[in-house]
Structure formats: structure tokens, C-alpha cells
Amino acid sequence: MIGCFVTGTDTGVGKTLASCALLHALGRHHARVVGMKAVAAGAEPDGHGGWANEDTLALRAASTLAVPAAWDNPVLLADPLSPHIAAQRAGVEVTLPPILSAYHQLAAQSDAVVVEGAGGWRVPLSDSLSIADLAVALQLPVVLVVGLRLGCLNHALLTADAIRASGLPLAGWICSRMDPHMLAPEDNLATLRRALGSLGAPLLADLPHQVRPDPRTASVQLPQEWQ
Ligand SMILES: Nc1ncnc2c1ncn2[C@@H]1O[C@H](COP(=O)(O)OP(=O)(O)OP(=O)(O)O)[C@@H](O)[C@H]1O
Ligand SMILES: C[C@H](N)[C@H](N)CCCCCC(=O)O
Ligand SMILES: [Mg+2]
């Protein structure tokens, strides 16, 4: 079973786009690939009288395996806030056991699982739990998505340091060109390539800016070994 945990330099940087691209790439050579939004903050009507999170729906659309919602999105919080605040407002506490058991169900039934975090690496899930703790509990290699924009160098380098300090391998990073007006994007990319490369983390994909982001198109940027 192949698995990875996708984190980012921030919220809104392209983790869902990159996670879906990874699923499309893996789906070319593996029969059963599935995405997981372990903790989702922000629910919308699903059109069938229930509620769903838009990242979860995007991951499902890129997956080849259909699973119960309790497995691919074990924690769904209504408010689009930091998960610990959304949980507090919902009167619940996010804990690891239900998430880990959902993940183990997915892992047992699939060839590849891509787990998308929420926001960045140190986002709190409760007063005593963070996204980093979740990734460590899952023991998955980490893929860091960098939304290429002014400020991302600091965010990327701090995040890479924190991932290494957690003991998890940083399998690589994905650049998402979210800001078409950014100045000197190539110089910034080269800086990150050098700095993250020196930590052993290769650039897995350079996702161009897309007016209508399409993960299947983006997936061709990923290297052959992820396909
Ligand atoms: N390469 C790109 N080209 C165009 N738009 C992009 C690109 N990457 C990201 N975006 C846009 O930026 C926004 C945020 O992306 P996305 O939803 O993937 O963020 P995220 O990191 O998954 O955030 P969250 O923490 O909420 O899960 C989306 O509207 C997405 O379409
Ligand atoms: C609601 C949003 N789309 C994400 N799922 C959660 C982002 C949490 C960010 C918290 C923070 O770093 O301030
Ligand atoms: Mg997302």
C-alpha cells in the first residue's frame, strides 16, 4: 500500500489540487486509489439532503475507490475555521482513534491512500492535538505543497524544518503557481529547489497556474514513479 500525507505552507495554497493530482497519477497504475480528508472544517449541502466538505468531494472525484463517508472523512465540522475552533463551536473534540481506524479501513482496501491535511503543518485540531500529531500517528511520508507567492520561502522552510523535527520523511514538495502576478517566480522556485533539495526533498511537480484548476491535467507534471 502506497500512502502519503499532504500538507501545505498555509491554507488555500493548492493542497486539494495537488492531492487530487496525486490520486489521478497513482490511479493510472493502481486499481484502488482513495483520498482522505481526515478532518474537514466547512460543510455545504451535498444535494442529497446531507452535508459534505468540498475538499472531500474533490478527493472522491479523483479516487477510483468509493468508500463510506465515515472512512474518507471521519471528522466533518460545519464551520470553515481552524478545526479546533470549529470543533469547539460544534461541541465536540477531535481525537485520534476514530481517524486512525478510518485510515486503517482505507489502507486495508486500497493500493494507495492520499491523506490531505487541513491548513498548514501546525494547525490545531484540539487543545492537545495538531495536524502534525495526526501525520505522526499515521506514520506517512509527507508531501509539502508550496503555494508560490511572496512569503512562501519562509513558510516552506519553516514547515520543512518542522516536518524533519517530527521524524517523518519529507518525500518531496509540489509547487502550485497560485499567483499568476507573482514577481520573479523562477528565482523563488530555484531558491526552494536548492533549499529543500539540500534536505533531500525533490520537487515532485511544478503545477502551472490554471484559470480553472484541473487535477487530471495537473497530474501529468508528476514523476513516473508516482504514476
Ligand atoms: N495552480 C493553481 N492555479 C490556479 N489556482 C490555484 C492553483 N493552486 C491553487 N489554486 C486555487 O487556490 C485556491 C485554494 O486551493 P486549494 O483549495 O487546493 O487549497 P488548500 O491548500 O487545499 O486549502 P485548505 O487548507 O482549505 O484545504 C483554490 O481556489 C484553487 O483553485
Ligand atoms: C477552513 C479552511 N479551509 C481550512 N480547512 C482550515 C484552515 C485552518 C487554518 C488555521 C490557521 O493556521 O490559522
Ligand atoms: Mg484543501
Short mmCIF file of C-alpha atoms and ligand atoms in Angstrom, two decimals:
data_model
loop_
_atom_site.label_atom_id
_atom_site.label_comp_id
_atom_site.label_asym_id
_atom_site.label_seq_id
_atom_site.Cartn_x
_atom_site.Cartn_y
_atom_site.Cartn_z
CA MET A 1 0.00 0.00 0.00
CA ILE A 2 1.33 3.41 -1.01
CA GLY A 3 0.42 6.34 1.20
CA CYS A 4 1.30 9.96 1.78
CA PHE A 5 0.19 12.86 3.92
CA VAL A 6 -0.23 16.13 2.03
CA THR A 7 0.43 19.30 3.98
CA GLY A 8 0.97 22.86 2.81
CA THR A 9 2.63 26.15 3.54
CA ASP A 10 -0.80 27.51 4.53
CA THR A 11 -4.49 27.09 3.93
CA GLY A 12 -5.62 27.89 0.38
CA VAL A 13 -2.29 27.04 -1.29
CA GLY A 14 -3.31 24.13 -3.53
CA LYS A 15 -3.24 21.04 -1.26
CA THR A 16 -6.54 19.78 -2.65
CA LEU A 17 -5.44 20.37 -6.24
CA ALA A 18 -2.13 18.59 -5.56
CA SER A 19 -3.79 15.72 -3.63
CA CYS A 20 -6.25 15.15 -6.47
CA ALA A 21 -3.40 15.29 -9.00
CA LEU A 22 -1.54 12.64 -6.96
CA LEU A 23 -4.66 10.45 -6.98
CA HIS A 24 -5.05 10.78 -10.76
CA ALA A 25 -1.36 9.92 -11.26
CA LEU A 26 -1.47 6.93 -8.90
CA GLY A 27 -4.75 5.80 -10.46
CA ARG A 28 -3.04 5.24 -13.82
CA HIS A 29 -1.10 2.28 -12.43
CA HIS A 30 -3.01 1.19 -9.34
CA ALA A 31 -6.56 -0.11 -9.38
CA ARG A 32 -7.74 1.13 -5.99
CA VAL A 33 -6.68 4.67 -5.06
CA VAL A 34 -8.54 6.71 -2.48
CA GLY A 35 -8.29 10.17 -0.97
CA MET A 36 -8.95 11.02 2.66
CA LYS A 37 -9.83 14.38 4.21
CA ALA A 38 -9.19 13.30 7.76
CA VAL A 39 -10.51 16.50 9.35
CA ALA A 40 -12.69 18.84 7.30
CA ALA A 41 -13.77 22.26 8.55
CA GLY A 42 -16.54 23.69 6.39
CA ALA A 43 -19.64 21.79 5.28
CA GLU A 44 -22.06 22.51 2.48
CA PRO A 45 -25.32 20.84 1.42
CA ASP A 46 -24.42 17.73 -0.61
CA GLY A 47 -27.51 17.88 -2.80
CA HIS A 48 -28.93 14.72 -1.26
CA GLY A 49 -30.22 16.21 1.98
CA GLY A 50 -26.91 15.80 3.80
CA TRP A 51 -23.72 17.79 4.27
CA ALA A 52 -20.29 17.42 2.74
CA ASN A 53 -16.97 19.22 2.57
CA GLU A 54 -15.82 20.46 -0.81
CA ASP A 55 -12.28 19.05 -0.46
CA THR A 56 -13.77 15.64 0.37
CA LEU A 57 -15.94 15.82 -2.76
CA ALA A 58 -12.94 16.77 -4.90
CA LEU A 59 -10.87 13.89 -3.47
CA ARG A 60 -13.74 11.47 -4.12
CA ALA A 61 -13.96 12.64 -7.73
CA ALA A 62 -10.25 11.85 -8.17
CA SER A 63 -10.42 8.46 -6.38
CA THR A 64 -11.13 5.13 -8.04
CA LEU A 65 -12.48 3.51 -4.86
CA ALA A 66 -15.83 4.56 -3.37
CA VAL A 67 -15.94 4.20 0.42
CA PRO A 68 -18.28 5.18 3.24
CA ALA A 69 -18.05 8.84 4.31
CA ALA A 70 -17.01 7.70 7.79
CA TRP A 71 -13.80 6.35 6.25
CA ASP A 72 -12.73 9.08 3.83
CA ASN A 73 -13.94 11.96 6.04
CA PRO A 74 -14.22 10.76 9.63
CA VAL A 75 -14.39 14.29 11.06
CA LEU A 76 -16.69 16.84 9.38
CA LEU A 77 -17.11 20.18 11.15
CA ALA A 78 -19.65 22.75 9.96
CA ASP A 79 -17.68 25.99 10.22
CA PRO A 80 -14.84 26.93 7.83
CA LEU A 81 -12.47 27.79 10.67
CA SER A 82 -9.40 26.35 12.28
CA PRO A 83 -10.56 22.82 13.18
CA HIS A 84 -10.08 23.28 16.95
CA ILE A 85 -12.39 26.33 16.91
CA ALA A 86 -14.92 24.67 14.58
CA ALA A 87 -14.93 21.64 16.91
CA GLN A 88 -15.39 23.81 20.00
CA ARG A 89 -18.37 25.51 18.32
CA ALA A 90 -19.83 22.11 17.42
CA GLY A 91 -19.35 20.91 20.99
CA VAL A 92 -17.04 18.06 20.00
CA GLU A 93 -13.37 17.23 20.48
CA VAL A 94 -11.23 15.91 17.65
CA THR A 95 -9.34 12.81 18.81
CA LEU A 96 -7.06 10.37 17.00
CA PRO A 97 -8.73 6.94 17.45
CA PRO A 98 -11.69 7.37 15.03
CA ILE A 99 -9.38 8.92 12.41
CA LEU A 100 -6.80 6.15 12.71
CA SER A 101 -9.41 3.42 12.50
CA ALA A 102 -10.92 5.06 9.38
CA TYR A 103 -7.46 5.29 7.82
CA HIS A 104 -6.76 1.61 8.57
CA GLN A 105 -10.02 0.66 6.82
CA LEU A 106 -8.94 2.62 3.75
CA ALA A 107 -5.41 1.22 3.81
CA ALA A 108 -6.72 -2.35 4.07
CA GLN A 109 -8.93 -1.97 0.99
CA SER A 110 -6.76 0.08 -1.34
CA ASP A 111 -3.49 0.21 -3.22
CA ALA A 112 -2.84 3.88 -2.45
CA VAL A 113 -4.18 6.41 0.07
CA VAL A 114 -3.58 10.17 -0.17
CA VAL A 115 -4.45 11.96 3.09
CA GLU A 116 -4.96 15.72 2.84
CA GLY A 117 -4.37 17.78 5.97
CA ALA A 118 -6.19 21.00 6.84
CA GLY A 119 -4.33 24.30 6.56
CA GLY A 120 -0.63 24.07 7.42
CA TRP A 121 1.51 21.71 9.49
CA ARG A 122 0.91 23.13 12.95
CA VAL A 123 -2.84 23.78 12.67
CA PRO A 124 -4.54 22.81 15.95
CA LEU A 125 -7.18 20.08 15.92
CA SER A 126 -7.84 20.47 19.65
CA ASP A 127 -6.05 21.99 22.65
CA SER A 128 -3.71 18.99 22.69
CA LEU A 129 -3.61 17.75 19.07
CA SER A 130 -2.34 19.20 15.79
CA ILE A 131 -2.15 18.23 12.14
CA ALA A 132 1.50 17.34 12.78
CA ASP A 133 0.43 14.92 15.54
CA LEU A 134 -2.05 13.35 13.14
CA ALA A 135 0.59 12.86 10.44
CA VAL A 136 2.95 11.30 13.01
CA ALA A 137 0.19 8.96 14.24
CA LEU A 138 -0.46 7.89 10.63
CA GLN A 139 3.30 7.37 10.07
CA LEU A 140 3.06 8.50 6.46
CA PRO A 141 5.70 10.20 4.33
CA VAL A 142 4.86 13.87 3.88
CA VAL A 143 4.40 15.82 0.66
CA LEU A 144 4.64 19.59 1.14
CA VAL A 145 2.59 21.81 -1.18
CA VAL A 146 4.04 25.27 -1.61
CA GLY A 147 1.68 27.91 -2.97
CA LEU A 148 4.15 30.01 -4.94
CA ARG A 149 3.69 33.59 -3.75
CA LEU A 150 5.59 36.26 -1.86
CA GLY A 151 6.17 34.90 1.66
CA CYS A 152 6.27 31.25 0.68
CA LEU A 153 10.03 30.87 1.14
CA ASN A 154 9.84 31.45 4.87
CA HIS A 155 6.69 29.32 5.22
CA ALA A 156 8.20 26.48 3.19
CA LEU A 157 11.50 26.42 5.05
CA LEU A 158 9.88 26.61 8.49
CA THR A 159 7.47 23.84 7.54
CA ALA A 160 10.23 21.63 6.16
CA ASP A 161 12.19 22.08 9.41
CA ALA A 162 9.14 21.15 11.48
CA ILE A 163 8.41 18.06 9.36
CA ARG A 164 12.00 16.88 9.77
CA ALA A 165 11.83 17.52 13.50
CA SER A 166 8.74 15.29 13.66
CA GLY A 167 10.83 12.37 12.38
CA LEU A 168 8.64 11.79 9.32
CA PRO A 169 10.28 11.64 5.90
CA LEU A 170 9.65 14.63 3.64
CA ALA A 171 9.09 12.68 0.41
CA GLY A 172 9.10 15.79 -1.72
CA TRP A 173 7.34 19.02 -2.47
CA ILE A 174 4.89 20.31 -5.05
CA CYS A 175 4.85 23.88 -6.28
CA SER A 176 1.44 25.32 -7.11
CA ARG A 177 1.58 28.53 -9.11
CA MET A 178 -1.46 30.05 -7.47
CA ASP A 179 -0.49 33.69 -8.13
CA PRO A 180 -0.12 34.48 -11.86
CA HIS A 181 1.11 38.00 -11.00
CA MET A 182 3.94 36.96 -8.71
CA LEU A 183 7.24 38.71 -9.42
CA ALA A 184 10.34 36.57 -10.09
CA PRO A 185 8.61 33.19 -9.76
CA GLU A 186 11.54 31.31 -11.33
CA ASP A 187 14.04 32.78 -8.86
CA ASN A 188 11.78 31.80 -5.98
CA LEU A 189 11.33 28.30 -7.39
CA ALA A 190 15.09 27.92 -7.82
CA THR A 191 15.64 29.05 -4.21
CA LEU A 192 13.21 26.43 -2.95
CA ARG A 193 14.63 23.72 -5.19
CA ARG A 194 18.09 24.34 -3.71
CA ALA A 195 16.97 24.70 -0.09
CA LEU A 196 14.50 21.80 0.00
CA GLY A 197 16.72 19.69 -2.27
CA SER A 198 19.55 20.05 0.25
CA LEU A 199 17.19 18.46 2.80
CA GLY A 200 16.66 15.53 0.43
CA ALA A 201 13.21 16.66 -0.70
CA PRO A 202 12.85 16.72 -4.50
CA LEU A 203 10.41 18.90 -6.43
CA LEU A 204 7.75 16.36 -7.46
CA ALA A 205 5.71 18.68 -9.64
CA ASP A 206 5.52 22.28 -10.77
CA LEU A 207 1.79 22.90 -11.25
CA PRO A 208 1.18 25.80 -13.62
CA HIS A 209 -1.44 28.43 -12.87
CA GLN A 210 -4.73 27.24 -14.29
CA VAL A 211 -7.70 29.58 -14.62
CA ARG A 212 -9.90 26.56 -13.93
CA PRO A 213 -7.67 24.23 -11.92
CA ASP A 214 -7.95 20.69 -13.27
CA PRO A 215 -6.18 17.99 -11.24
CA ARG A 216 -6.15 15.45 -14.08
CA THR A 217 -4.25 17.88 -16.31
CA ALA A 218 -2.01 18.84 -13.37
CA SER A 219 -1.22 15.16 -12.69
CA VAL A 220 0.94 14.81 -15.81
CA GLN A 221 3.53 17.01 -14.08
CA LEU A 222 4.19 14.28 -11.50
CA PRO A 223 7.17 11.98 -11.99
CA GLN A 224 6.75 8.48 -13.40
CA GLU A 225 7.31 6.75 -10.06
CA TRP A 226 4.15 8.41 -8.71
CA GLN A 227 2.19 7.26 -11.73
N1 LIG B 1 -2.02 26.14 -9.71
C1 LIG B 1 -3.14 26.82 -9.45
N2 LIG B 1 -3.76 27.53 -10.42
C2 LIG B 1 -4.88 28.21 -10.15
N3 LIG B 1 -5.49 28.23 -8.96
C3 LIG B 1 -4.92 27.55 -7.98
C4 LIG B 1 -3.71 26.81 -8.15
N4 LIG B 1 -3.38 26.23 -6.97
C5 LIG B 1 -4.36 26.57 -6.11
N5 LIG B 1 -5.27 27.36 -6.72
C6 LIG B 1 -6.51 27.88 -6.17
O1 LIG B 1 -6.29 28.34 -4.87
C7 LIG B 1 -7.42 28.05 -4.08
C8 LIG B 1 -7.01 27.23 -2.89
O2 LIG B 1 -6.58 25.94 -3.34
P1 LIG B 1 -6.94 24.63 -2.54
O3 LIG B 1 -8.41 24.58 -2.27
O4 LIG B 1 -6.32 23.47 -3.25
O5 LIG B 1 -6.20 24.97 -1.15
P2 LIG B 1 -5.88 24.03 0.08
O6 LIG B 1 -4.44 24.17 0.35
O7 LIG B 1 -6.39 22.68 -0.23
O8 LIG B 1 -6.70 24.68 1.31
P3 LIG B 1 -7.37 24.00 2.62
O9 LIG B 1 -6.45 24.27 3.76
O10 LIG B 1 -8.66 24.75 2.75
O11 LIG B 1 -7.59 22.56 2.37
C9 LIG B 1 -8.44 27.30 -4.94
O12 LIG B 1 -9.41 28.18 -5.41
C10 LIG B 1 -7.57 26.77 -6.05
O13 LIG B 1 -8.30 26.58 -7.21
C1 LIG B 2 -11.34 26.24 6.74
C2 LIG B 2 -10.09 26.11 5.88
N1 LIG B 2 -10.48 25.92 4.52
C3 LIG B 2 -9.15 25.01 6.34
N2 LIG B 2 -9.79 23.73 6.14
C4 LIG B 2 -8.69 25.16 7.77
C5 LIG B 2 -7.63 26.22 7.88
C6 LIG B 2 -7.12 26.39 9.26
C7 LIG B 2 -6.08 27.48 9.38
C8 LIG B 2 -5.76 27.79 10.78
C9 LIG B 2 -4.59 28.75 10.89
O1 LIG B 2 -3.46 28.40 10.56
O2 LIG B 2 -4.82 29.91 11.28
MG MG B 3 -7.91 21.64 0.62
#
